[in-house]
CSV table of C-alpha atoms (C1' of nucleotides) in Angstrom, one decimal:
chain,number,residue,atom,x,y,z
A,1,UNK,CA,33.6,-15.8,1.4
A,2,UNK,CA,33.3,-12.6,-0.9
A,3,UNK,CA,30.9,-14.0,-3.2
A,4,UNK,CA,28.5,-17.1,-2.6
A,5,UNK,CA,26.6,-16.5,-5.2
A,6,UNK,CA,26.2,-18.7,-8.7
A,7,UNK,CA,27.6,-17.8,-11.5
A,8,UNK,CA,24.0,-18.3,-13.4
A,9,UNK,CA,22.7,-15.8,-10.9
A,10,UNK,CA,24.8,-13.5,-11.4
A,11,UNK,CA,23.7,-12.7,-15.1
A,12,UNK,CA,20.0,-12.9,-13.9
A,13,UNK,CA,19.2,-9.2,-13.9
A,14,UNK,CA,16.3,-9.1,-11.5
A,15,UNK,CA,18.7,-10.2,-8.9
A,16,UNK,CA,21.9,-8.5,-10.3
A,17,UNK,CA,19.4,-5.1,-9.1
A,18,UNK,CA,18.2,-6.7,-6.1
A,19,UNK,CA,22.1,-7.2,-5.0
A,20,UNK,CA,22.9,-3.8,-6.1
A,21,UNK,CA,20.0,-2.2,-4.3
A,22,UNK,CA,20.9,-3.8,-1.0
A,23,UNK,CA,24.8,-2.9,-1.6
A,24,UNK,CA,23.6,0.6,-1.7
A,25,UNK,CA,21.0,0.7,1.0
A,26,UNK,CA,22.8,-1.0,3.3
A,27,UNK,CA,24.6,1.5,4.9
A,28,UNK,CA,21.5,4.0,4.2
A,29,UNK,CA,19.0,2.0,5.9
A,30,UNK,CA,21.6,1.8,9.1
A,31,UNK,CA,22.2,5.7,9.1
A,32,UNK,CA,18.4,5.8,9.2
A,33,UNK,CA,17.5,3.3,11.5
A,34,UNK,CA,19.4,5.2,14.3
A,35,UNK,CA,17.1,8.2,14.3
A,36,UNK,CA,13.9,6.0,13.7
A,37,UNK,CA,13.2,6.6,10.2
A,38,UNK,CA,13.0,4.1,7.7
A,39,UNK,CA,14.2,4.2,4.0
A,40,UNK,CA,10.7,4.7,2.6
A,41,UNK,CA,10.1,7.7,5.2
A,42,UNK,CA,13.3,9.1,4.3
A,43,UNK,CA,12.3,9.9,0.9
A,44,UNK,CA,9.3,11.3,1.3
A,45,UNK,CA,10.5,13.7,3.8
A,46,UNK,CA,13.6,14.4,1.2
A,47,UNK,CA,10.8,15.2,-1.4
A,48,UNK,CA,8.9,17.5,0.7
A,49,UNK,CA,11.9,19.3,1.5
A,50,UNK,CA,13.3,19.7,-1.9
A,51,UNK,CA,10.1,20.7,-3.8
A,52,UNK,CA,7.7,22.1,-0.8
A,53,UNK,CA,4.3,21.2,-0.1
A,54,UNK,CA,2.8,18.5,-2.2
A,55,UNK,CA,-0.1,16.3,-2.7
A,56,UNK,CA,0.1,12.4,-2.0
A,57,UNK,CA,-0.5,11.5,-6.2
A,58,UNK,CA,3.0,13.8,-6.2
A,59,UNK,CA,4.8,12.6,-3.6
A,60,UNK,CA,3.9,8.9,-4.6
A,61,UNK,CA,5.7,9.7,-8.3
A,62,UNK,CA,8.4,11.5,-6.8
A,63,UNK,CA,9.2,8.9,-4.0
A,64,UNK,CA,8.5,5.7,-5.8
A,65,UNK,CA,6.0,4.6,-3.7
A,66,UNK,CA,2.3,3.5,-4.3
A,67,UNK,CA,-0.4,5.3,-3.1
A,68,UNK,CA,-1.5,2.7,-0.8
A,69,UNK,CA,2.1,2.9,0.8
A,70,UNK,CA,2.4,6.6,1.0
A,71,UNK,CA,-1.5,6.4,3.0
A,72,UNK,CA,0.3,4.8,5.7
A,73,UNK,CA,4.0,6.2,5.7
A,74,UNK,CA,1.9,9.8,5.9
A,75,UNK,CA,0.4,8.6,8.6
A,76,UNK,CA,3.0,7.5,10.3
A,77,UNK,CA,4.9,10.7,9.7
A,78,UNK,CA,2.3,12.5,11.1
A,79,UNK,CA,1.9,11.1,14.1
A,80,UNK,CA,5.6,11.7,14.6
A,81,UNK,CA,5.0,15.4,13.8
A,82,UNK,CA,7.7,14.9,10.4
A,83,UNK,CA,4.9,16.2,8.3
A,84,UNK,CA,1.6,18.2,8.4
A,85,UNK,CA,-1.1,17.6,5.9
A,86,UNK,CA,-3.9,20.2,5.1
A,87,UNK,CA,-6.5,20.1,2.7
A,88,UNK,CA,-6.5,21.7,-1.0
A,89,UNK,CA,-7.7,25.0,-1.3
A,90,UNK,CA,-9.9,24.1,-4.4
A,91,UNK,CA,-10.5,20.4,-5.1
A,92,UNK,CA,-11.7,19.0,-2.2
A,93,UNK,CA,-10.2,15.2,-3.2
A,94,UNK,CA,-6.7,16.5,-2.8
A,95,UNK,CA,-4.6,17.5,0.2
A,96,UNK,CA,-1.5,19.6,0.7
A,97,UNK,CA,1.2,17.5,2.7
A,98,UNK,CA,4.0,19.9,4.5
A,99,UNK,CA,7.5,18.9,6.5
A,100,UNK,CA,7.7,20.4,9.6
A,101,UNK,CA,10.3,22.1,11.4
A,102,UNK,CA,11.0,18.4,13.1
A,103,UNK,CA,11.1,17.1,10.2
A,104,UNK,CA,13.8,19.8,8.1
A,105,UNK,CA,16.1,19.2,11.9
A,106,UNK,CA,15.5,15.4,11.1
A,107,UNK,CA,16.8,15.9,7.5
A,108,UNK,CA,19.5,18.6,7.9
A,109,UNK,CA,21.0,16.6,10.7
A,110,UNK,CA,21.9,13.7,8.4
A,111,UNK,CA,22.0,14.9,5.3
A,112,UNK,CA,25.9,15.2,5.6
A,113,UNK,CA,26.3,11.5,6.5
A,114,UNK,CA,23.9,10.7,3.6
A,115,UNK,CA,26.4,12.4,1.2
A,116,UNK,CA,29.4,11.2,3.0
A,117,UNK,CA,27.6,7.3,1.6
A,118,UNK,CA,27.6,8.6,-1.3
A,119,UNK,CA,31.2,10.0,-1.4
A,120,UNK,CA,31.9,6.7,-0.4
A,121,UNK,CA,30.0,4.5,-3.4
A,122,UNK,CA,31.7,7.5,-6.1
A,123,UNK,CA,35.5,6.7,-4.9
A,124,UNK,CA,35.0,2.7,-4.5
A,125,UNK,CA,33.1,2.5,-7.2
A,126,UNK,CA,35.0,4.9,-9.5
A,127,UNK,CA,33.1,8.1,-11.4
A,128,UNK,CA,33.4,7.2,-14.6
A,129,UNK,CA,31.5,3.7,-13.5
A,130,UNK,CA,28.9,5.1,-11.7
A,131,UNK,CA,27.7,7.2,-13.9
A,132,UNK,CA,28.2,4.5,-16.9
A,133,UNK,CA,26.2,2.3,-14.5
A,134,UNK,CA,23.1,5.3,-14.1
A,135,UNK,CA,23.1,6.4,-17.9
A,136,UNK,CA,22.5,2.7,-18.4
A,137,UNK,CA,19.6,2.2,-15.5
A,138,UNK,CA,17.8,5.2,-17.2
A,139,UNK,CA,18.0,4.0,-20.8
A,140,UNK,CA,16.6,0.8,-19.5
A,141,UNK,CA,13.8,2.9,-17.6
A,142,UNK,CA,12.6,4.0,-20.8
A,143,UNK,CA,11.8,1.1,-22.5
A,144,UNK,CA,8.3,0.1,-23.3
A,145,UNK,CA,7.3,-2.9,-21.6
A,146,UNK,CA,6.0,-5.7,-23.9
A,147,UNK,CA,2.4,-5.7,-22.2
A,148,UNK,CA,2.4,-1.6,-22.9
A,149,UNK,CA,1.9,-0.9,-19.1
B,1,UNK,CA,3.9,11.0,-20.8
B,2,UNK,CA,6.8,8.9,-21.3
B,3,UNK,CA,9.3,10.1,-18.6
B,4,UNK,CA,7.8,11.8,-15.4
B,5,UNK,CA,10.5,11.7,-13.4
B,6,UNK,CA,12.3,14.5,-12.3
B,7,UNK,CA,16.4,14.6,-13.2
B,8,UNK,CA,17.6,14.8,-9.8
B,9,UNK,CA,15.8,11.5,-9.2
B,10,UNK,CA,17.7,10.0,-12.5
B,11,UNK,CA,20.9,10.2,-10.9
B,12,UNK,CA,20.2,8.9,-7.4
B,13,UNK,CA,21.3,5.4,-7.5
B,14,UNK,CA,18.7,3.8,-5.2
B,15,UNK,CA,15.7,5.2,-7.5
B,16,UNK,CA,17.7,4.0,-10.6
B,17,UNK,CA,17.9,0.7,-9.4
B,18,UNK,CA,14.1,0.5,-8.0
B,19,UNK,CA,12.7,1.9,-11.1
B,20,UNK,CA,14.7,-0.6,-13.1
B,21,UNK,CA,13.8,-3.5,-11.1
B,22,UNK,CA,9.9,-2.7,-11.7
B,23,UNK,CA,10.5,-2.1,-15.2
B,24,UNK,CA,12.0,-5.7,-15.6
B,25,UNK,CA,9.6,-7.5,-13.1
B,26,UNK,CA,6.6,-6.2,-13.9
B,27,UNK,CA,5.9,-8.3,-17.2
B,28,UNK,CA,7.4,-11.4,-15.0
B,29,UNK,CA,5.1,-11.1,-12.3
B,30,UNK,CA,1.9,-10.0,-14.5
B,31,UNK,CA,2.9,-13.8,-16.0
B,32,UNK,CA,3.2,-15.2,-12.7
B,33,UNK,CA,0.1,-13.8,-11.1
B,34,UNK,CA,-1.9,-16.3,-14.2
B,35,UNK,CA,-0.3,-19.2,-12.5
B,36,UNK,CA,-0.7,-17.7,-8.9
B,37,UNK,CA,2.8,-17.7,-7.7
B,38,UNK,CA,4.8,-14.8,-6.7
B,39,UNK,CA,8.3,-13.5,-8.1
B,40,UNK,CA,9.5,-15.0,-4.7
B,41,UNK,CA,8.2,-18.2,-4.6
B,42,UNK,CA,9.0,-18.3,-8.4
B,43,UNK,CA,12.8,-17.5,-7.6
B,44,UNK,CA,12.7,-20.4,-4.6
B,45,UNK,CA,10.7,-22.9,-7.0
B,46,UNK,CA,13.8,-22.3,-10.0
B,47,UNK,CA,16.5,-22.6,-7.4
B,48,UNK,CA,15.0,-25.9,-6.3
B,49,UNK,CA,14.4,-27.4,-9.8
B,50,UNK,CA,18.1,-26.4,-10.7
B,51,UNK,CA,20.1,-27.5,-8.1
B,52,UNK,CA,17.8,-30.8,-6.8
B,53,UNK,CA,16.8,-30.7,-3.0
B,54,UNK,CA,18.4,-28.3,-0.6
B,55,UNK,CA,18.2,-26.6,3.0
B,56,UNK,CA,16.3,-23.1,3.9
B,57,UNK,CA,19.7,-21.5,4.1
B,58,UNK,CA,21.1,-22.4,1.0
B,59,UNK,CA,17.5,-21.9,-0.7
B,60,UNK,CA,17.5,-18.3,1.3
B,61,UNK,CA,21.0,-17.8,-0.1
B,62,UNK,CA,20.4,-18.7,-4.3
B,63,UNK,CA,17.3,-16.3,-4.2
B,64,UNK,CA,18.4,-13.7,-2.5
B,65,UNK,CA,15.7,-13.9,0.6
B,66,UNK,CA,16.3,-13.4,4.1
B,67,UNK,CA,14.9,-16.3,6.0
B,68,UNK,CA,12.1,-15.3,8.1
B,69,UNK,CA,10.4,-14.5,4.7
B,70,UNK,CA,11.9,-18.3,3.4
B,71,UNK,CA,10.2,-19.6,6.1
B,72,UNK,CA,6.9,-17.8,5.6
B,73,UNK,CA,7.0,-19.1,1.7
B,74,UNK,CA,8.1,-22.2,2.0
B,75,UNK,CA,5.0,-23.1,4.2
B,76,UNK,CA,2.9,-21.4,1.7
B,77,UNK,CA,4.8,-23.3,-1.0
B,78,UNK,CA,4.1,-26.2,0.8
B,79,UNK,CA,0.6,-25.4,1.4
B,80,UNK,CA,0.1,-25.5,-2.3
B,81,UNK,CA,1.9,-29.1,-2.8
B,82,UNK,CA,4.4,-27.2,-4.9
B,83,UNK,CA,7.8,-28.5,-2.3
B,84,UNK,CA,7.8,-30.9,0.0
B,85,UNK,CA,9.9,-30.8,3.1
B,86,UNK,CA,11.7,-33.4,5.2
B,87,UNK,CA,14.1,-33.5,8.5
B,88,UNK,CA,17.8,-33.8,7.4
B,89,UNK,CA,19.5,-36.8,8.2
B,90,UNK,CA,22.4,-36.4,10.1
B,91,UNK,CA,21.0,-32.6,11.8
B,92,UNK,CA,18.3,-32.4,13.1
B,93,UNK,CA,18.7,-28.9,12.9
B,94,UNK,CA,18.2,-28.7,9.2
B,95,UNK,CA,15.7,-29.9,7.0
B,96,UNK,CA,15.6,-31.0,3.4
B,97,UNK,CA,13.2,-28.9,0.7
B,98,UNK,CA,12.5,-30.8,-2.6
B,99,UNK,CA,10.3,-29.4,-5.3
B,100,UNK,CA,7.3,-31.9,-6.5
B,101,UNK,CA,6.2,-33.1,-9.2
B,102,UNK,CA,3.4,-30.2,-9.5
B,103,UNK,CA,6.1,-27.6,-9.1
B,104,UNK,CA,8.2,-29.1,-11.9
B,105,UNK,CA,4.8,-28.9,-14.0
B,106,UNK,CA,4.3,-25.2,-13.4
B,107,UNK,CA,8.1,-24.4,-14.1
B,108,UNK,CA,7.8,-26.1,-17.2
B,109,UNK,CA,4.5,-24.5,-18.2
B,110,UNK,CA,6.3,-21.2,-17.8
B,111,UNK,CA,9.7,-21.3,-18.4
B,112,UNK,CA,8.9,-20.9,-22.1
B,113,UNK,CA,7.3,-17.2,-22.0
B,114,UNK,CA,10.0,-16.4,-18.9
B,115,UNK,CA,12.7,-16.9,-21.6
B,116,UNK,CA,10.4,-14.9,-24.4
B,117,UNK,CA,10.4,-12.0,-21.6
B,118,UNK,CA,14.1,-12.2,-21.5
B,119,UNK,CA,14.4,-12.6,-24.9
B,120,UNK,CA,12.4,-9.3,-25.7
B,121,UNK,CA,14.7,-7.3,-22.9
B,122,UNK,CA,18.2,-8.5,-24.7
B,123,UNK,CA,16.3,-7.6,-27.8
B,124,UNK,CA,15.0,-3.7,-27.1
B,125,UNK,CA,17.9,-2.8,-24.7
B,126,UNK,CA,20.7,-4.2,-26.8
B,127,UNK,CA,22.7,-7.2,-26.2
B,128,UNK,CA,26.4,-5.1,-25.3
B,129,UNK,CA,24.5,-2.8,-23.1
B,130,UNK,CA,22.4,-5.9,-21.1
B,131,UNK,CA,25.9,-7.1,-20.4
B,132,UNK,CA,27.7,-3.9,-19.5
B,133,UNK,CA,25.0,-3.2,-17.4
B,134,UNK,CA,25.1,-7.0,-15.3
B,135,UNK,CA,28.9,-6.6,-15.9
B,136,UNK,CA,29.0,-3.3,-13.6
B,137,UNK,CA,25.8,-4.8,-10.9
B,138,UNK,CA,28.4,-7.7,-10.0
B,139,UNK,CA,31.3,-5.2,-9.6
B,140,UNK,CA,29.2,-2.6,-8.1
B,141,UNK,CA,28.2,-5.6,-5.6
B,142,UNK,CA,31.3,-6.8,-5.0
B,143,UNK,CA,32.5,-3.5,-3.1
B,144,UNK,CA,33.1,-3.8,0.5
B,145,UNK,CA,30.6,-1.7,2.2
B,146,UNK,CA,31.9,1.1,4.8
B,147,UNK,CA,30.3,-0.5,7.9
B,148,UNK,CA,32.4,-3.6,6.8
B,149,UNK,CA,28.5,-6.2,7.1
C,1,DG,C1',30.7,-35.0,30.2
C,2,DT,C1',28.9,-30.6,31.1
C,3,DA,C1',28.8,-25.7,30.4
C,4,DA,C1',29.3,-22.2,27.1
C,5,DT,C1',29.0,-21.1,22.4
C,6,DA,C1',27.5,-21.4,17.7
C,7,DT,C1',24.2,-22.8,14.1
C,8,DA,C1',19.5,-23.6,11.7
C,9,DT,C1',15.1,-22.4,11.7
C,10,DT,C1',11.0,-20.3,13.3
C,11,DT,C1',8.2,-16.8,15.5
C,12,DA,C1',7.0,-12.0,16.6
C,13,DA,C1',6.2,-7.3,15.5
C,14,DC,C1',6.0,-3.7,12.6
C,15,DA,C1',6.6,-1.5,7.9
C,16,DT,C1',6.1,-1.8,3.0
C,17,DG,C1',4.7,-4.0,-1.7
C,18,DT,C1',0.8,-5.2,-4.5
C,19,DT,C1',-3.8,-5.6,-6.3
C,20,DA,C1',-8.6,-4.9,-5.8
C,21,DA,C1',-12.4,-2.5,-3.9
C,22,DT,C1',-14.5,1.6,-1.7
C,23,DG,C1',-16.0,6.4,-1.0
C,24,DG,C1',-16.1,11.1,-2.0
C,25,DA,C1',-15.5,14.8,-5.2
C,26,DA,C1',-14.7,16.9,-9.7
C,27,DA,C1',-15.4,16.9,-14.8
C,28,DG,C1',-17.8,15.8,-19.0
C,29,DA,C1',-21.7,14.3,-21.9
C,30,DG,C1',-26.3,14.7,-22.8
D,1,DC,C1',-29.0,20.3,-14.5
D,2,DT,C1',-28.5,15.2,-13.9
D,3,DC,C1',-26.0,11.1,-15.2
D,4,DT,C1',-22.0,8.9,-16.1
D,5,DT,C1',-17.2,8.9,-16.0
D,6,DT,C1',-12.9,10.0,-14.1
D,7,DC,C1',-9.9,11.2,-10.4
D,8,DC,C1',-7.9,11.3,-5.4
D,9,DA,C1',-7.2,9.1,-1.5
D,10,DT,C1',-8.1,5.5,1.6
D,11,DT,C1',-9.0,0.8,3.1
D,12,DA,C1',-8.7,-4.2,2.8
D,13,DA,C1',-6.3,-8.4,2.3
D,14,DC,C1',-2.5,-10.9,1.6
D,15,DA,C1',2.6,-11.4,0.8
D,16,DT,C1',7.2,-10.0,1.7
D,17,DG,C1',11.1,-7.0,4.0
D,18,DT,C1',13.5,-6.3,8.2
D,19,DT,C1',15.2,-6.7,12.8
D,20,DA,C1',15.0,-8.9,17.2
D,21,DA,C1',13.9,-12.6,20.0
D,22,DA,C1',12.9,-17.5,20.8
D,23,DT,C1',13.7,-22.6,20.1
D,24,DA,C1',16.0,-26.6,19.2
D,25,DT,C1',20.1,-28.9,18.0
D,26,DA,C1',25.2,-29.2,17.3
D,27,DT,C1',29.8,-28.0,18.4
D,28,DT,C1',33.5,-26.4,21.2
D,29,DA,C1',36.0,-25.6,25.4
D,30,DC,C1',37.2,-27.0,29.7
DNA sequence: GTAATATATTTAACATGTTAATGGAAAGAG
DNA sequence: CTCTTTCCATTAACATGTTAAATATATTAC
């Protein structure tokens, strides 16, 4: 059975993405799972690794995550020693959140499987697609919503 | 500040795809929350009016959920008198879900501005591009992942 | 017909999504 | 300077996502 699904569905975006999004994470969420990390984890450490020490408000924009979310992955990080937090210098409502030397091991040791995934979507999928298929994701990102939100 | 997000971000797939998904849902479920449903139960409540009375799995199947979270929904569903359920005939195993008459009522009493929503994304996004961009979801999740699930 | 296997659904446990409310700290208005 | 407002982060409460285990029933193999 390749594909169970309705034909009505399939034209039903919010699920077209939802499909998508699983096709993609799939594999993702599997690589992660063996070293005890899960997706949302994952890109919060990627963040901090890219762009250095950060507060939560930044992370949460970067990450795609909601604040309430990020309060308890941070803490979860921390207690696995992943990250370090530390408060702001000057505005005492802020913090500075920092990946640890655990936590760059944890991301250099499978960062080359996590492009090897993606190696694998670009081929399958075909270049020229997937990048069709991104432009077209980002154009539809910047819309205004009809309730201006 | 119309586009925060940082271009790296843009072409990650995984982001693309979330950041599309809220941008889609989020006028959908500010609709839903008047009526106090969720997207979920929404999506099991369509299936159910569409296709007549059916069994967890199929129901888990049309709206893309996995089952444990069915189960938790239907009970809620049920708690609301918005589906009804009922042992299956010949299996025991199964049972049968039917939407009520209440849960026919608050599909109709939405379905109206659920098609306006629509309406207003074929509209602002462009009628071509909304189907290019379904056309390449279902190829994109037709692939056949590399861990072969 | 019984034992082994497979299927349908539920429960459990933990993590995240989502909205609202809270508490503490900075910024602005007067 | 004080009052109000705004901002940052957390907590609360409830719903769902996710994987594994449990339960009950059906099916298959022998």
């Amino acid at each position: 059975m390749t594909n169970p699904h309705a034909p009505e569905t399939n034209r039903s975006l919010p699920i077209a993405l939802l499909r998508a999004r699983e096709k993609v994470m799939g594999p993702i969420r599997a690589m992660l799972a063996d070293v005890g990390v899960t997706e949302q984890q994952w890109r919060v450490l990627r963040v901090l690794d890219e762009r250095g020490p950060l507060d939560p408000t930044e992370i949460a924009d970067r990450s795609c995550l909601l604040l309430p979310s990020l309060t308890r992955i941070l803490q979860t990080l921390e207690g696995k020693a992943l990250v370090s937090r530390a408060a702001h210098p000057t505005d005492r409502r802020k913090q500075v959140v920092t990946i640890t030397e655990d936590g760059q091991t944890l991301i250099a040791d499978n960062l080359k499987e996590s492009q090897r995934l993606n190696a694998w979507l670009r081929d399958s999928f075909g270049s020229e697609k997937l990048d069709a298929l991104l432009d077209l994701l980002n154009e539809l990102d910047q819309l205004d919503r009809p309730d201006g939100r």
